Short mmCIF file of C-alpha atoms and ligand atoms in Angstrom, two decimals:
data_model
loop_
_atom_site.label_atom_id
_atom_site.label_comp_id
_atom_site.label_asym_id
_atom_site.label_seq_id
_atom_site.Cartn_x
_atom_site.Cartn_y
_atom_site.Cartn_z
CA MET A 1 7.53 26.79 -31.56
CA GLU A 2 5.71 23.83 -30.00
CA LYS A 3 2.86 24.66 -27.65
CA THR A 4 3.68 24.14 -23.94
CA LYS A 5 1.80 21.19 -22.44
CA LYS A 6 0.90 20.70 -18.80
CA LEU A 7 1.06 17.51 -16.77
CA LEU A 8 -0.60 17.13 -13.37
CA VAL A 9 0.77 14.60 -10.85
CA LEU A 10 -0.80 13.49 -7.56
CA THR A 11 -0.51 10.89 -4.82
CA GLY A 12 -3.66 9.35 -3.31
CA GLY A 13 -4.60 6.88 -0.57
CA GLY A 14 -2.19 5.80 2.17
CA ASP A 15 1.42 6.84 1.69
CA CYS A 16 4.33 4.45 1.23
CA PRO A 17 8.09 4.72 0.81
CA GLY A 18 8.98 5.47 -2.81
CA LEU A 19 6.30 8.05 -3.66
CA ASN A 20 8.85 10.85 -3.82
CA ALA A 21 11.08 8.73 -6.07
CA VAL A 22 8.20 8.37 -8.57
CA ILE A 23 7.44 12.09 -8.43
CA ARG A 24 11.10 12.88 -9.13
CA GLY A 25 11.27 10.25 -11.91
CA ILE A 26 8.20 11.75 -13.59
CA ALA A 27 9.41 15.34 -13.22
CA LYS A 28 12.94 14.62 -14.49
CA ARG A 29 11.77 12.61 -17.51
CA ALA A 30 9.04 15.11 -18.43
CA ARG A 31 11.35 18.13 -18.04
CA LYS A 32 13.61 16.54 -20.68
CA GLU A 33 10.81 17.25 -23.14
CA LYS A 34 11.16 20.98 -23.59
CA ASN A 35 7.44 21.52 -24.19
CA TRP A 36 6.15 19.84 -20.98
CA GLU A 37 5.64 21.50 -17.61
CA VAL A 38 4.88 19.37 -14.54
CA TYR A 39 2.61 20.38 -11.65
CA GLY A 40 1.61 18.56 -8.48
CA SER A 41 -1.82 18.63 -6.87
CA ILE A 42 -1.63 18.84 -3.10
CA GLU A 43 -3.46 16.09 -1.16
CA ALA A 44 -4.61 13.98 -4.11
CA PHE A 45 -7.36 15.68 -6.16
CA ASN A 46 -8.26 17.98 -3.26
CA GLY A 47 -5.66 20.44 -4.58
CA VAL A 48 -7.79 20.84 -7.71
CA PHE A 49 -11.04 21.16 -5.76
CA SER A 50 -9.71 23.75 -3.29
CA GLU A 51 -10.55 27.42 -3.74
CA PRO A 52 -7.99 28.72 -4.57
CA THR A 53 -6.42 25.61 -6.07
CA GLU A 54 -3.39 24.10 -4.35
CA LEU A 55 -1.06 23.20 -7.18
CA ILE A 56 2.74 23.49 -7.23
CA LYS A 57 5.07 23.57 -10.20
CA LEU A 58 7.53 20.68 -9.92
CA THR A 59 10.68 22.56 -10.80
CA ARG A 60 14.18 21.10 -10.46
CA SER A 61 14.65 22.61 -7.01
CA LYS A 62 11.35 21.08 -5.77
CA THR A 63 12.29 17.52 -6.79
CA ALA A 64 16.09 17.44 -6.44
CA GLY A 65 17.17 14.69 -4.05
CA ILE A 66 13.66 13.74 -2.88
CA HIS A 67 13.98 10.09 -4.02
CA VAL A 68 15.67 9.20 -0.71
CA ARG A 69 12.88 10.68 1.41
CA GLY A 70 9.84 8.79 2.72
CA GLY A 71 6.32 10.25 2.51
CA THR A 72 5.18 12.42 -0.37
CA ILE A 73 6.01 16.07 -1.00
CA LEU A 74 2.52 16.33 -2.55
CA LYS A 75 0.77 15.02 0.58
CA THR A 76 -2.01 12.47 0.32
CA THR A 77 -5.41 11.50 1.70
CA ASN A 78 -7.84 8.62 1.72
CA LYS A 79 -10.76 11.02 2.04
CA GLY A 80 -10.67 12.59 -1.40
CA ASN A 81 -12.29 10.06 -3.73
CA PRO A 82 -13.92 12.29 -6.39
CA VAL A 83 -16.37 9.53 -7.33
CA HIS A 84 -17.45 9.12 -3.71
CA PHE A 85 -16.57 12.48 -2.21
CA PRO A 86 -17.25 12.99 1.52
CA VAL A 87 -19.30 16.08 2.35
CA THR A 88 -19.98 16.88 6.01
CA GLN A 89 -23.64 17.77 6.60
CA PRO A 90 -24.85 20.47 9.05
CA ASP A 91 -25.76 17.72 11.56
CA GLY A 92 -22.18 16.39 11.47
CA THR A 93 -22.93 13.26 9.43
CA VAL A 94 -21.06 12.61 6.19
CA LYS A 95 -22.73 12.14 2.79
CA PHE A 96 -20.85 10.90 -0.29
CA ILE A 97 -21.38 12.54 -3.68
CA ASP A 98 -19.98 11.96 -7.19
CA ARG A 99 -17.79 14.96 -8.19
CA SER A 100 -15.91 13.19 -10.99
CA GLU A 101 -17.47 15.14 -13.88
CA GLU A 102 -16.83 18.44 -12.12
CA LEU A 103 -13.22 17.35 -11.50
CA VAL A 104 -12.52 16.45 -15.13
CA LYS A 105 -13.99 19.80 -16.22
CA ARG A 106 -11.84 21.71 -13.73
CA ILE A 107 -8.64 19.90 -14.72
CA LYS A 108 -9.28 20.75 -18.37
CA GLU A 109 -10.17 24.37 -17.56
CA LEU A 110 -6.88 24.65 -15.68
CA GLY A 111 -5.15 23.77 -18.96
CA PHE A 112 -3.83 20.30 -18.09
CA ASP A 113 -3.23 17.94 -20.98
CA ALA A 114 -2.60 14.82 -18.90
CA VAL A 115 -2.68 13.44 -15.36
CA ILE A 116 -0.54 10.80 -13.61
CA ASN A 117 -2.28 9.31 -10.57
CA ILE A 118 0.05 7.51 -8.14
CA GLY A 119 -1.97 5.27 -5.85
CA GLY A 120 -3.20 1.82 -4.89
CA ASP A 121 -6.21 -0.23 -5.89
CA GLY A 122 -8.76 2.40 -4.82
CA SER A 123 -6.87 5.21 -6.58
CA GLN A 124 -6.62 3.25 -9.81
CA LYS A 125 -10.36 2.59 -9.75
CA ILE A 126 -10.70 6.38 -9.56
CA SER A 127 -8.27 6.71 -12.52
CA GLN A 128 -10.44 4.32 -14.52
CA ALA A 129 -13.63 6.28 -13.70
CA LEU A 130 -11.95 9.57 -14.71
CA TYR A 131 -10.55 8.02 -17.91
CA LYS A 132 -14.10 6.97 -18.82
CA ARG A 133 -15.16 10.60 -18.31
CA GLY A 134 -12.60 11.69 -20.91
CA LEU A 135 -9.50 12.49 -18.85
CA ASN A 136 -6.05 11.65 -20.29
CA ILE A 137 -4.85 9.70 -17.28
CA ILE A 138 -2.13 7.17 -16.45
CA GLY A 139 -1.84 5.20 -13.21
CA VAL A 140 1.23 4.31 -11.17
CA PRO A 141 0.62 1.57 -8.57
CA LYS A 142 1.80 1.91 -4.99
CA THR A 143 1.17 0.14 -1.70
CA ILE A 144 3.14 -1.56 1.02
CA ASP A 145 0.53 -4.35 0.98
CA ASN A 146 1.58 -5.58 -2.51
CA ASP A 147 -2.05 -6.36 -3.23
CA LEU A 148 -2.36 -5.33 -6.90
CA SER A 149 -2.38 -8.38 -9.14
CA ALA A 150 -1.40 -6.61 -12.38
CA THR A 151 2.12 -5.95 -11.14
CA ASP A 152 4.56 -8.50 -9.72
CA MET A 153 5.51 -6.02 -7.04
CA THR A 154 4.62 -2.55 -5.86
CA PHE A 155 7.28 -0.20 -4.50
CA GLY A 156 7.01 0.29 -0.75
CA PHE A 157 6.47 -3.40 -0.15
CA GLN A 158 10.15 -4.29 0.06
CA THR A 159 10.85 -1.39 2.40
CA ALA A 160 7.96 -2.42 4.66
CA VAL A 161 9.19 -6.03 4.76
CA GLN A 162 12.69 -4.79 5.64
CA ILE A 163 11.35 -2.63 8.47
CA ALA A 164 9.21 -5.52 9.76
CA THR A 165 12.12 -7.96 9.53
CA ASP A 166 14.47 -5.61 11.39
CA SER A 167 11.89 -5.35 14.19
CA PHE A 168 11.24 -9.09 14.15
CA ASP A 169 14.98 -9.81 14.55
CA LYS A 170 15.00 -7.66 17.66
CA LEU A 171 12.00 -9.45 19.12
CA VAL A 172 13.66 -12.84 18.54
CA THR A 173 16.57 -12.09 20.86
CA THR A 174 14.37 -10.88 23.69
CA ALA A 175 11.94 -13.80 23.17
CA GLU A 176 14.88 -16.15 23.54
CA SER A 177 16.22 -14.49 26.70
CA HIS A 178 12.86 -14.79 28.47
CA ASP A 179 11.53 -17.93 26.79
CA ARG A 180 8.47 -15.95 25.77
CA VAL A 181 5.93 -16.03 22.99
CA MET A 182 6.25 -12.84 20.96
CA ILE A 183 3.41 -11.74 18.70
CA MET A 184 4.30 -9.11 16.11
CA GLU A 185 1.43 -7.53 14.20
CA VAL A 186 2.17 -6.13 10.74
CA MET A 187 0.02 -4.31 8.18
CA GLY A 188 -1.84 -6.20 5.49
CA ARG A 189 -5.52 -5.43 5.34
CA ASP A 190 -6.69 -8.22 3.03
CA ALA A 191 -3.41 -9.69 1.80
CA GLY A 192 -0.76 -11.29 4.00
CA TRP A 193 2.31 -10.58 1.88
CA ILE A 194 4.18 -8.51 4.46
CA ALA A 195 3.61 -11.14 7.17
CA LEU A 196 4.56 -14.01 4.89
CA HIS A 197 7.81 -12.46 3.68
CA THR A 198 8.73 -11.30 7.17
CA ALA A 199 8.07 -14.77 8.58
CA ILE A 200 10.44 -16.33 6.05
CA ALA A 201 13.07 -13.59 6.31
CA GLY A 202 12.99 -13.57 10.12
CA GLY A 203 12.50 -17.30 10.74
CA ALA A 204 9.11 -17.19 12.49
CA GLU A 205 7.53 -20.29 13.95
CA ILE A 206 3.99 -19.12 13.19
CA CYS A 207 2.59 -16.85 10.46
CA LEU A 208 -1.07 -15.82 10.44
CA ILE A 209 -2.55 -14.12 7.39
CA PRO A 210 -6.03 -13.03 6.23
CA GLU A 211 -6.14 -15.66 3.48
CA ILE A 212 -5.74 -18.58 5.91
CA PRO A 213 -8.10 -18.38 8.91
CA TYR A 214 -6.41 -20.04 11.87
CA ASP A 215 -7.41 -22.70 14.38
CA ILE A 216 -6.31 -21.52 17.83
CA GLN A 217 -5.87 -25.10 19.11
CA LYS A 218 -3.33 -25.80 16.37
CA ILE A 219 -1.34 -22.74 17.34
CA VAL A 220 -1.37 -23.70 21.01
CA LYS A 221 -0.12 -27.19 20.02
CA LYS A 222 2.69 -25.72 17.96
CA ILE A 223 3.74 -23.46 20.84
CA GLN A 224 3.63 -26.28 23.37
CA SER A 225 5.72 -28.55 21.17
CA ARG A 226 8.50 -25.95 21.20
CA TYR A 227 8.51 -25.85 25.01
CA ILE A 228 8.22 -29.64 25.34
CA ASN A 229 11.19 -30.31 23.04
CA GLY A 230 13.28 -27.73 24.87
CA GLN A 231 13.43 -25.03 22.20
CA GLY A 232 11.28 -22.71 24.23
CA PHE A 233 10.55 -19.29 22.81
CA VAL A 234 8.16 -18.72 19.90
CA ASN A 235 7.92 -15.83 17.43
CA ILE A 236 4.64 -15.17 15.66
CA VAL A 237 3.95 -12.73 12.81
CA ILE A 238 0.31 -11.83 12.27
CA SER A 239 -1.30 -9.61 9.61
CA GLU A 240 -3.69 -6.99 10.94
CA GLY A 241 -6.47 -8.56 8.84
CA ALA A 242 -6.00 -12.15 10.08
CA LYS A 243 -8.81 -13.93 11.87
CA ALA A 244 -9.64 -17.23 13.54
CA LYS A 245 -11.69 -19.80 11.60
CA ASP A 246 -14.86 -18.88 13.43
CA GLY A 247 -13.77 -15.33 14.24
CA THR A 248 -13.97 -11.81 12.90
CA ILE A 249 -11.33 -9.20 12.07
CA VAL A 250 -10.34 -6.66 14.73
CA SER A 251 -11.44 -3.22 13.59
CA SER A 252 -12.53 0.13 14.83
CA GLN A 253 -14.50 2.80 13.02
CA GLY A 254 -12.50 4.66 10.33
CA SER A 255 -12.08 8.41 10.72
CA LYS A 256 -14.93 10.56 9.37
CA GLY A 257 -15.09 10.55 5.57
CA SER A 258 -12.79 7.56 5.19
CA GLU A 259 -14.20 4.59 3.31
CA HIS A 260 -12.22 2.02 5.28
CA VAL A 261 -12.67 0.59 8.74
CA ARG A 262 -9.44 0.95 10.66
CA LEU A 263 -7.64 -2.29 11.48
CA GLY A 264 -5.15 -2.90 14.26
CA GLY A 265 -4.98 -4.76 17.54
CA VAL A 266 -5.30 -8.34 16.35
CA ALA A 267 -2.08 -9.16 18.25
CA TYR A 268 -3.90 -8.49 21.54
CA GLN A 269 -6.88 -10.56 20.43
CA LEU A 270 -4.60 -13.48 19.55
CA SER A 271 -2.82 -13.16 22.89
CA LYS A 272 -6.14 -13.45 24.73
CA GLN A 273 -7.29 -16.35 22.55
CA LEU A 274 -4.04 -18.19 23.32
CA LYS A 275 -4.43 -17.69 27.07
CA ASP A 276 -8.10 -18.72 26.94
CA ALA A 277 -7.09 -21.84 25.02
CA GLY A 278 -4.65 -22.86 27.74
CA CYS A 279 -1.33 -21.49 26.53
CA GLU A 280 0.77 -21.15 29.67
CA ALA A 281 3.80 -19.41 28.22
CA GLU A 282 4.33 -15.71 28.86
CA ILE A 283 3.13 -13.67 25.89
CA ARG A 284 4.06 -10.16 24.73
CA GLU A 285 2.52 -8.22 21.85
CA THR A 286 4.01 -5.65 19.47
CA VAL A 287 1.93 -3.71 16.95
CA LEU A 288 4.26 -2.23 14.35
CA GLY A 289 1.71 0.06 12.71
CA HIS A 290 2.74 3.00 10.59
CA VAL A 291 6.50 2.67 11.04
CA GLN A 292 6.13 0.21 8.15
CA ARG A 293 5.00 3.04 5.89
CA GLY A 294 7.61 5.58 6.89
CA GLY A 295 11.23 6.42 6.28
CA SER A 296 13.58 6.12 3.38
CA PRO A 297 12.78 3.56 0.65
CA THR A 298 15.22 0.69 0.07
CA ALA A 299 17.40 0.91 -3.05
CA PHE A 300 15.15 -1.66 -4.76
CA ASP A 301 12.04 0.44 -4.10
CA ARG A 302 13.78 3.62 -5.27
CA VAL A 303 14.71 1.93 -8.55
CA LEU A 304 11.24 0.44 -9.09
CA ALA A 305 9.52 3.72 -8.23
CA THR A 306 11.83 5.72 -10.50
CA LEU A 307 11.36 3.32 -13.43
CA PHE A 308 7.57 3.50 -12.92
CA GLY A 309 7.77 7.29 -13.07
CA VAL A 310 9.81 7.29 -16.28
CA LYS A 311 7.51 4.70 -17.88
CA ALA A 312 4.41 6.73 -17.01
CA VAL A 313 5.85 9.73 -18.87
CA GLU A 314 6.77 7.55 -21.84
CA LEU A 315 3.17 6.29 -22.04
CA LEU A 316 2.00 9.89 -21.92
CA LEU A 317 4.35 10.93 -24.75
CA GLU A 318 3.01 8.03 -26.83
CA GLY A 319 -0.54 9.16 -26.07
CA ASN A 320 -1.17 5.80 -24.40
CA PHE A 321 -3.73 6.85 -21.79
CA GLY A 322 -6.04 4.74 -19.63
CA ARG A 323 -3.16 2.48 -18.60
CA MET A 324 -1.26 1.64 -15.41
CA VAL A 325 2.47 0.91 -15.37
CA THR A 326 3.53 -2.50 -14.07
CA LEU A 327 6.45 -4.78 -13.34
CA LYS A 328 5.77 -8.10 -15.07
CA ASN A 329 8.31 -10.89 -15.51
CA ASN A 330 11.12 -8.51 -14.67
CA ALA A 331 10.11 -5.95 -17.32
CA ILE A 332 8.52 -2.54 -16.89
CA SER A 333 5.31 -2.63 -18.87
CA SER A 334 1.68 -1.50 -18.64
CA VAL A 335 -1.92 -2.78 -18.61
CA THR A 336 -5.26 -1.08 -19.12
CA LEU A 337 -6.70 0.48 -15.96
CA GLU A 338 -9.57 -1.96 -16.26
CA GLU A 339 -7.22 -4.96 -16.14
CA ALA A 340 -5.22 -3.26 -13.40
CA THR A 341 -8.17 -3.19 -11.02
CA GLU A 342 -10.13 -6.32 -11.85
CA ARG A 343 -8.31 -8.75 -9.57
CA TYR A 344 -6.86 -8.49 -6.08
CA ASN A 345 -3.44 -10.00 -5.32
CA PHE A 346 -4.16 -12.44 -2.50
CA VAL A 347 -1.60 -14.85 -1.09
CA GLU A 348 -2.60 -18.23 -2.56
CA LYS A 349 -2.98 -20.66 0.28
CA ASP A 350 -1.79 -23.53 -1.93
CA GLY A 351 0.80 -21.40 -3.73
CA TYR A 352 4.52 -22.02 -3.78
CA ILE A 353 5.56 -19.51 -1.10
CA VAL A 354 3.10 -20.83 1.48
CA LYS A 355 4.13 -24.41 0.67
CA ALA A 356 7.81 -23.49 0.99
CA ALA A 357 7.14 -21.77 4.32
CA LYS A 358 5.32 -24.87 5.56
CA GLY A 359 8.26 -26.91 4.32
CA LEU A 360 10.42 -24.84 6.66
CA GLY A 361 8.12 -25.73 9.55
CA ILE A 362 6.25 -22.41 9.71
CA SER A 363 2.69 -23.00 10.94
CA PHE A 364 -0.23 -21.02 9.48
CA GLY A 365 -2.57 -22.41 12.10
CA ASP A 366 -4.58 -24.33 9.47
O1 LIG B 401 -3.39 -0.06 2.46
C1 LIG B 401 -2.18 0.07 3.10
C2 LIG B 401 -2.35 0.08 4.57
O2 LIG B 401 -1.06 0.18 5.03
C3 LIG B 401 -3.09 -1.10 5.20
O3 LIG B 401 -2.29 -2.23 5.38
C4 LIG B 401 -3.61 -0.50 6.48
O4 LIG B 401 -4.73 -1.17 6.97
C5 LIG B 401 -3.96 0.87 6.05
O5 LIG B 401 -3.05 1.21 5.03
C6 LIG B 401 -3.93 1.89 7.17
O6 LIG B 401 -4.21 3.13 6.62
P1 LIG B 401 -4.42 4.50 7.41
O7 LIG B 401 -4.04 4.29 8.83
O8 LIG B 401 -3.55 5.47 6.70
O9 LIG B 401 -5.85 4.79 7.24
#
């Protein structure tokens, strides 16, 4: 009889719709192989570090039907990077230490033969570091921001764009009734994909993204032209990471142990800049925030996430470790973890989508 092998699955970084669909895809495909058992680590790698460990066996009853649910049954964190692990000191400050070697040792001692790490850019950098330390690991990309260049799309992105577009549509009707300027802030830390797609899907007049710093005077002009020619109301989509040409991003301190500053509030900054620059129209701001990361994934995201899960198990069965699954040219494929993390997927300011949006009359304030 073949020896039973153990697979460990985890979700790391910010959550996004589709994580449960990947977990289910992995568990179903792996369970088909009679000699594989699948376990989940609770809250990224923290489940392995905890004493006692927090690991659950992903049996049929644990994963049945979860593909329609948002969030992750395994929970997640952005404070559990094993290479840069936050440790609170007696004086309350946080120091970061490298626990990657200890982690690899523990995973092996626990009898795991392979690991599938579902996460974004930061998580896949962790996968690469652990692979280099001798762990049999495979990455599955996720993020609503769609900012990984190795894959044409990440699951979660489409759902986020749908949520943002639904909200945008609602703001358009009230903007029209009151002849107001509506500013809707969406997520997108460094990449403006959600804003760009929402602007096209919703028919925005103005779209502001991190890749194209804006000139406030140009935006005021665009707004005024709408009022002068009798069209009136204006709908603006802005990424949380957008900034004026001579400005800075709007951030607050991240929570203790997190490596990121927290973004949010740029809609209010833009509103003030518009008023200061002489915009007379009434302005209202909406910050969508985490609703974009919640709820049930769209059918497209469920399919993509499920296919990613199945592909990750196939790579594992082939012994093809140190890779991340991708969607490239409409085919499910994979790249090395090194390739997966070497380039960020920015919106190209001279790329086709931006040009097409400009062709539709959408202003980027440049
Ligand atoms: O990386 C995805 C993302 O949604 C960013 O767009 C956003 O800045 C960040 O997560 C917020 O993360 P959290 O509030 O979970 O720290």
